[in-house]
mmCIF file of C-alpha atoms (C1' of nucleotides) in Angstrom:
data_model
loop_
_atom_site.group_PDB
_atom_site.id
_atom_site.type_symbol
_atom_site.label_atom_id
_atom_site.label_comp_id
_atom_site.label_asym_id
_atom_site.label_seq_id
_atom_site.Cartn_x
_atom_site.Cartn_y
_atom_site.Cartn_z
ATOM 1 C CA UNK A 230 0.364 -0.025 0.363
ATOM 2 C CA UNK A 231 0.996 3.302 -0.355
ATOM 3 C CA UNK A 232 2.741 5.202 2.644
ATOM 4 C CA UNK A 233 2.908 9.022 3.544
ATOM 5 C CA UNK A 234 5.828 10.649 3.628
ATOM 6 C CA UNK A 235 6.699 11.842 6.703
ATOM 7 C CA UNK A 236 10.284 13.061 6.992
ATOM 8 C CA UNK A 237 13.944 11.289 7.417
ATOM 9 C CA UNK A 238 14.373 8.508 9.619
ATOM 10 C CA UNK A 239 15.635 9.369 12.946
ATOM 11 C CA UNK A 240 18.978 7.633 13.688
ATOM 12 C CA UNK A 241 18.883 8.557 17.649
ATOM 13 C CA UNK A 242 16.548 8.615 20.585
ATOM 14 C CA UNK A 243 17.041 11.945 20.410
ATOM 15 C CA UNK A 244 16.154 12.995 16.570
ATOM 16 C CA UNK A 245 13.314 10.101 16.804
ATOM 17 C CA UNK A 246 11.908 12.332 19.615
ATOM 18 C CA UNK A 247 12.271 15.422 17.534
ATOM 19 C CA UNK A 248 10.263 13.939 15.065
ATOM 20 C CA UNK A 249 7.468 12.804 17.645
ATOM 21 C CA UNK A 250 7.086 16.525 18.992
ATOM 22 C CA UNK A 251 6.988 17.219 15.382
ATOM 23 C CA UNK A 252 4.241 15.131 14.114
ATOM 24 C CA UNK A 253 1.844 14.846 17.226
ATOM 25 C CA UNK A 254 -0.170 18.178 16.132
ATOM 26 C CA UNK A 255 -1.084 16.016 13.183
ATOM 27 C CA UNK A 256 -2.605 13.065 14.269
ATOM 28 C CA UNK A 257 -6.495 13.259 15.037
ATOM 29 C CA UNK A 258 -7.849 11.223 18.221
ATOM 30 C CA UNK A 259 -11.268 11.904 17.282
ATOM 31 C CA UNK A 260 -13.997 10.464 14.813
ATOM 32 C CA UNK A 261 -16.138 7.512 14.392
ATOM 33 C CA UNK A 262 -13.397 5.389 12.803
ATOM 34 C CA UNK A 263 -14.722 2.747 10.030
ATOM 35 C CA UNK A 264 -18.406 1.908 10.866
ATOM 36 C CA UNK A 265 -18.880 -1.683 9.256
ATOM 37 C CA UNK A 266 -15.411 -1.899 8.557
ATOM 38 C CA UNK A 267 -14.466 -4.486 6.021
ATOM 39 C CA UNK A 268 -11.061 -5.438 6.522
ATOM 40 C CA UNK A 269 -8.605 -4.905 9.833
ATOM 41 C CA UNK A 270 -5.241 -5.623 9.947
ATOM 42 C CA UNK A 271 -2.929 -6.197 13.347
ATOM 43 C CA UNK A 272 0.901 -5.440 13.329
ATOM 44 C CA UNK A 273 3.248 -6.965 15.714
ATOM 45 C CA UNK A 274 7.461 -7.328 15.731
ATOM 46 C CA UNK A 275 9.207 -10.254 16.360
ATOM 47 C CA UNK A 276 13.215 -10.113 17.599
ATOM 48 C CA UNK A 277 15.595 -12.660 15.182
ATOM 49 C CA UNK A 278 17.493 -14.243 17.679
ATOM 50 C CA UNK A 279 21.071 -13.785 17.661
ATOM 51 C CA UNK A 280 20.948 -11.505 14.821
ATOM 52 C CA UNK A 281 20.470 -7.317 15.272
ATOM 53 C CA UNK A 282 17.296 -7.941 12.966
ATOM 54 C CA UNK A 283 13.817 -7.576 13.592
ATOM 55 C CA UNK A 284 10.935 -8.991 11.789
ATOM 56 C CA UNK A 285 7.294 -6.953 11.199
ATOM 57 C CA UNK A 286 4.308 -8.749 10.511
ATOM 58 C CA UNK A 287 0.771 -7.374 8.973
ATOM 59 C CA UNK A 288 -1.861 -9.511 8.702
ATOM 60 C CA UNK A 289 -4.945 -8.436 7.390
ATOM 61 C CA UNK A 290 -8.220 -10.045 8.613
ATOM 62 C CA UNK A 291 -11.863 -10.084 7.123
ATOM 63 C CA UNK A 292 -13.634 -7.841 9.825
ATOM 64 C CA UNK A 293 -17.135 -10.178 9.620
ATOM 65 C CA UNK A 294 -15.662 -14.052 9.785
ATOM 66 C CA UNK A 295 -11.261 -12.867 11.391
ATOM 67 C CA UNK A 296 -10.223 -14.947 9.094
ATOM 68 C CA UNK A 297 -7.137 -13.742 7.072
ATOM 69 C CA UNK A 298 -6.926 -12.457 3.782
ATOM 70 C CA UNK A 299 -3.284 -10.984 3.491
ATOM 71 C CA UNK A 300 -0.201 -11.904 5.568
ATOM 72 C CA UNK A 301 3.113 -9.941 4.496
ATOM 73 C CA UNK A 302 6.404 -9.977 6.674
ATOM 74 C CA UNK A 303 9.301 -7.985 6.692
ATOM 75 C CA UNK A 304 13.429 -7.531 7.800
ATOM 76 C CA UNK A 305 15.076 -4.720 8.710
ATOM 77 C CA UNK A 306 18.209 -3.862 11.267
ATOM 78 C CA UNK A 307 17.305 -2.978 14.657
ATOM 79 C CA UNK A 308 20.152 -0.888 14.505
ATOM 80 C CA UNK A 309 18.760 0.410 18.208
ATOM 81 C CA UNK A 310 18.307 -0.645 21.692
ATOM 82 C CA UNK A 311 15.085 -0.819 23.090
ATOM 83 C CA UNK A 312 14.128 2.389 24.873
ATOM 84 C CA UNK A 313 11.254 3.249 26.585
ATOM 85 C CA UNK A 314 9.405 5.687 24.654
ATOM 86 C CA UNK A 315 10.786 5.038 21.370
ATOM 87 C CA UNK A 316 9.616 1.550 20.136
ATOM 88 C CA UNK A 317 9.314 3.087 17.124
ATOM 89 C CA UNK A 318 13.038 3.591 16.538
ATOM 90 C CA UNK A 319 13.456 -0.144 16.416
ATOM 91 C CA UNK A 320 10.660 -1.289 14.746
ATOM 92 C CA UNK A 321 9.611 1.114 12.221
ATOM 93 C CA UNK A 322 11.568 0.444 9.561
ATOM 94 C CA UNK A 323 10.489 -3.257 9.337
ATOM 95 C CA UNK A 324 6.829 -2.128 9.498
ATOM 96 C CA UNK A 325 7.103 0.145 7.285
ATOM 97 C CA UNK A 326 8.708 -2.525 4.943
ATOM 98 C CA UNK A 327 5.661 -4.587 5.752
ATOM 99 C CA UNK A 328 2.752 -2.501 4.823
ATOM 100 C CA UNK A 329 4.365 -1.259 1.027
ATOM 101 C CA UNK A 330 4.245 -4.425 0.453
ATOM 102 C CA UNK A 331 0.768 -5.028 1.352
ATOM 103 C CA UNK A 332 -1.774 -5.107 -1.205
ATOM 104 C CA UNK A 333 -5.072 -4.575 0.709
ATOM 105 C CA UNK A 334 -5.827 -1.232 2.201
ATOM 106 C CA UNK A 335 -7.219 -2.122 5.223
ATOM 107 C CA UNK A 336 -10.359 -0.169 6.837
ATOM 108 C CA UNK A 337 -8.618 -0.523 10.263
ATOM 109 C CA UNK A 338 -5.349 -1.089 11.856
ATOM 110 C CA UNK A 339 -4.766 -2.321 15.524
ATOM 111 C CA UNK A 340 -0.835 -2.359 16.687
ATOM 112 C CA UNK A 341 1.136 -3.457 19.150
ATOM 113 C CA UNK A 342 1.859 -0.661 21.943
ATOM 114 C CA UNK A 343 1.249 2.667 22.730
ATOM 115 C CA UNK A 344 -1.312 4.996 20.965
ATOM 116 C CA UNK A 345 -1.656 8.297 22.345
ATOM 117 C CA UNK A 346 -0.789 7.092 25.737
ATOM 118 C CA UNK A 347 3.317 7.666 25.013
ATOM 119 C CA UNK A 348 5.483 10.124 26.734
ATOM 120 C CA UNK A 349 5.368 12.903 24.256
ATOM 121 C CA UNK A 350 1.830 11.683 23.199
ATOM 122 C CA UNK A 351 2.901 10.224 19.619
ATOM 123 C CA UNK A 352 3.423 6.347 20.523
ATOM 124 C CA UNK A 353 3.438 3.651 17.798
ATOM 125 C CA UNK A 354 -0.017 3.549 16.530
ATOM 126 C CA UNK A 355 0.227 7.151 15.508
ATOM 127 C CA UNK A 356 3.275 7.261 13.575
ATOM 128 C CA UNK A 357 1.294 4.036 12.030
ATOM 129 C CA UNK A 358 -1.795 6.037 11.744
ATOM 130 C CA UNK A 359 -0.155 8.751 9.596
ATOM 131 C CA UNK A 360 2.189 6.291 8.116
ATOM 132 C CA UNK A 361 -1.092 4.787 6.183
ATOM 133 C CA UNK A 362 -4.033 7.494 6.726
ATOM 134 C CA UNK A 363 -5.727 4.730 7.613
ATOM 135 C CA UNK A 364 -7.702 4.345 11.428
ATOM 136 C CA UNK A 365 -5.138 3.319 13.666
ATOM 137 C CA UNK A 366 -5.626 1.763 17.635
ATOM 138 C CA UNK A 367 -2.841 1.032 19.792
ATOM 139 C CA UNK A 368 -3.273 -2.129 22.465
ATOM 140 C CA UNK A 369 -0.437 -2.393 24.658
ATOM 141 C CA UNK A 370 -0.013 -5.645 26.910
ATOM 142 C CA UNK A 371 1.365 -3.876 30.238
ATOM 143 C CA UNK A 372 -0.097 -0.283 31.017
ATOM 144 C CA UNK A 373 1.929 2.649 30.847
ATOM 145 C CA UNK A 374 2.258 3.132 34.395
ATOM 146 C CA UNK A 375 -0.097 2.510 38.169
ATOM 147 C CA UNK A 376 -3.543 2.158 36.999
ATOM 148 C CA UNK A 377 -7.275 1.779 38.427
ATOM 149 C CA UNK A 378 -8.603 -2.303 38.255
ATOM 150 C CA UNK A 379 -11.305 -2.233 36.127
ATOM 151 C CA UNK A 380 -14.494 -4.178 37.263
ATOM 152 C CA UNK A 381 -14.158 -7.944 36.164
ATOM 153 C CA UNK A 382 -16.865 -7.791 33.863
ATOM 154 C CA UNK A 383 -15.947 -8.079 30.114
ATOM 155 C CA UNK A 384 -16.107 -4.809 28.323
ATOM 156 C CA UNK A 385 -15.545 -3.057 31.806
ATOM 157 C CA UNK A 386 -13.015 -0.110 31.641
ATOM 158 C CA UNK A 387 -11.089 2.290 33.722
ATOM 159 C CA UNK A 388 -9.639 5.544 32.273
ATOM 160 C CA UNK A 389 -5.877 5.919 31.726
ATOM 161 C CA UNK A 390 -4.877 9.593 33.041
ATOM 162 C CA UNK A 391 -2.018 11.488 32.434
ATOM 163 C CA UNK A 392 -2.136 14.749 34.013
ATOM 164 C CA UNK A 393 -4.932 16.610 32.879
ATOM 165 C CA UNK A 394 -5.569 14.055 29.723
ATOM 166 C CA UNK A 395 -7.230 10.730 28.884
ATOM 167 C CA UNK A 396 -5.215 9.086 27.201
ATOM 168 C CA UNK A 397 -6.285 5.816 27.137
ATOM 169 C CA UNK A 398 -8.345 3.065 28.537
ATOM 170 C CA UNK A 399 -7.924 -0.557 30.765
ATOM 171 C CA UNK A 400 -10.065 -2.624 29.024
ATOM 172 C CA UNK A 401 -10.987 -5.716 30.221
ATOM 173 C CA UNK A 402 -11.920 -8.099 27.315
ATOM 174 C CA UNK A 403 -12.133 -11.513 29.439
ATOM 175 C CA UNK A 404 -14.257 -11.577 32.012
ATOM 176 C CA UNK A 405 -11.372 -11.953 35.367
ATOM 177 C CA UNK A 406 -8.881 -11.934 32.664
ATOM 178 C CA UNK A 407 -5.623 -8.749 33.166
ATOM 179 C CA UNK A 408 -6.841 -6.019 31.250
ATOM 180 C CA UNK A 409 -5.414 -4.539 27.962
ATOM 181 C CA UNK A 410 -4.076 -0.933 28.177
ATOM 182 C CA UNK A 411 -6.133 0.775 24.497
ATOM 183 C CA UNK A 412 -4.823 3.828 23.358
ATOM 184 C CA UNK A 413 -6.395 5.892 20.109
ATOM 185 C CA UNK A 414 -3.487 5.887 16.846
ATOM 186 C CA UNK A 415 -5.259 8.382 14.616
ATOM 187 C CA UNK A 416 -8.230 9.143 12.700
ATOM 188 C CA UNK A 417 -10.749 7.262 15.603
ATOM 189 C CA UNK A 418 -12.241 8.003 18.966
ATOM 190 C CA UNK A 419 -11.558 6.025 22.246
ATOM 191 C CA UNK A 420 -14.790 4.941 22.424
ATOM 192 C CA UNK A 421 -14.719 3.560 18.979
ATOM 193 C CA UNK A 422 -11.435 2.027 19.551
ATOM 194 C CA UNK A 423 -12.507 0.404 23.017
ATOM 195 C CA UNK A 424 -15.740 -1.389 21.055
ATOM 196 C CA UNK A 425 -13.434 -2.210 18.154
ATOM 197 C CA UNK A 426 -11.201 -4.014 20.995
ATOM 198 C CA UNK A 427 -13.505 -6.109 22.109
ATOM 199 C CA UNK A 428 -15.193 -7.346 18.748
ATOM 200 C CA UNK A 429 -12.164 -8.501 17.760
ATOM 201 C CA UNK A 430 -11.013 -10.225 21.189
ATOM 202 C CA UNK A 431 -11.729 -13.404 21.586
ATOM 203 C CA UNK A 432 -9.486 -13.964 23.726
ATOM 204 C CA UNK A 433 -7.074 -11.480 26.066
ATOM 205 C CA UNK A 434 -5.365 -9.949 23.116
ATOM 206 C CA UNK A 435 -7.448 -9.069 19.355
ATOM 207 C CA UNK A 436 -7.260 -11.776 17.060
ATOM 208 C CA UNK A 437 -5.396 -8.888 14.686
ATOM 209 C CA UNK A 438 -2.420 -8.775 17.500
ATOM 210 C CA UNK A 439 -2.274 -12.653 18.234
ATOM 211 C CA UNK A 440 -1.778 -13.550 14.562
ATOM 212 C CA UNK A 441 0.213 -10.805 13.955
ATOM 213 C CA UNK A 442 2.500 -11.969 16.777
ATOM 214 C CA UNK A 443 2.254 -15.998 15.715
ATOM 215 C CA UNK A 444 3.375 -14.942 12.340
ATOM 216 C CA UNK A 445 6.139 -12.544 13.211
ATOM 217 C CA UNK A 446 7.801 -14.980 15.829
ATOM 218 C CA UNK A 447 7.226 -17.729 13.211
ATOM 219 C CA UNK A 448 8.932 -15.638 10.007
ATOM 220 C CA UNK A 449 11.872 -14.750 13.029
ATOM 221 C CA UNK A 450 12.603 -18.310 13.431
ATOM 222 C CA UNK A 451 13.526 -18.952 9.970
ATOM 223 C CA UNK A 452 16.024 -15.116 9.449
ATOM 224 C "C1'" DG B 216 -2.800 -34.159 25.670
ATOM 225 C "C1'" DC B 217 -3.436 -29.307 23.968
ATOM 226 C "C1'" DG B 218 -3.977 -24.489 24.295
ATOM 227 C "C1'" DA B 219 -4.378 -20.796 26.936
ATOM 228 C "C1'" DC B 220 -3.189 -17.907 30.890
ATOM 229 C "C1'" DA B 221 -0.589 -16.264 35.022
ATOM 230 C "C1'" DG B 222 3.720 -14.438 37.186
ATOM 231 C "C1'" DA C 103 10.727 -9.230 23.548
ATOM 232 C "C1'" DT C 104 12.304 -14.272 25.876
ATOM 233 C "C1'" DC C 105 12.246 -18.245 28.232
ATOM 234 C "C1'" DT C 106 10.477 -21.761 32.178
ATOM 235 C "C1'" DT C 107 7.384 -23.463 34.914
ATOM 236 C "C1'" DG C 108 3.422 -25.305 36.579
ATOM 237 C "C1'" DT C 109 -1.868 -25.021 36.813
ATOM 238 C "C1'" DC C 110 -6.013 -25.100 34.385
ATOM 239 C "C1'" DG C 111 -9.989 -25.919 31.617
ATOM 240 C "C1'" DC C 112 -11.951 -27.748 26.908
#
DNA sequence: GCGACAG
DNA sequence: ATCTTGTCGC
């Protein structure tokens, strides 16, 4: 699929922070998103053992059946060790390559990790949103900080607050199971984002994430 | 048993 | 992220 140009790739955390600050005003954290998406994509990344490479996987699912209609993987040098707040510095080159190889343009993209629930309000899901101009959601497996535990029922949630802003939710996707941490990426509001995550979640994590995770893991073994 | 899930 | 171990439930 065609991707927008967002300027030169940062080569250090400092440059990445500057890029995040530059791009964050372009994020639109509102709107209904796709009302009745036909396809939903999931993205995840796995490390290749022993090498300096990471592999990104993109899986496009039929939104109705949750069956895959297209899968792509791409490899890239990690370049930098992981640093909190700079996941994209490490993962985005591979993610970009995988997205470029994609033939379908999905109606919605679910990213592994944060959207606006990020130190500079510009997590990976925001980055992918601007890159693709497709509505994006960030679903993280661990919280950005302390949070209030939602009630045990599936669908219950508590707000994630940062200063004066609500930046995301701890959302229960299965009864009694540890919540996931949802934040908006681009071109969709938090209510709609949580609706989609809930609809995609047969287990704790949405099917998009599970499928992309497995594909990335498998591909990483073969590198 | 095999897959899911907790820590 | 990854690995290891142990329990739970279909």
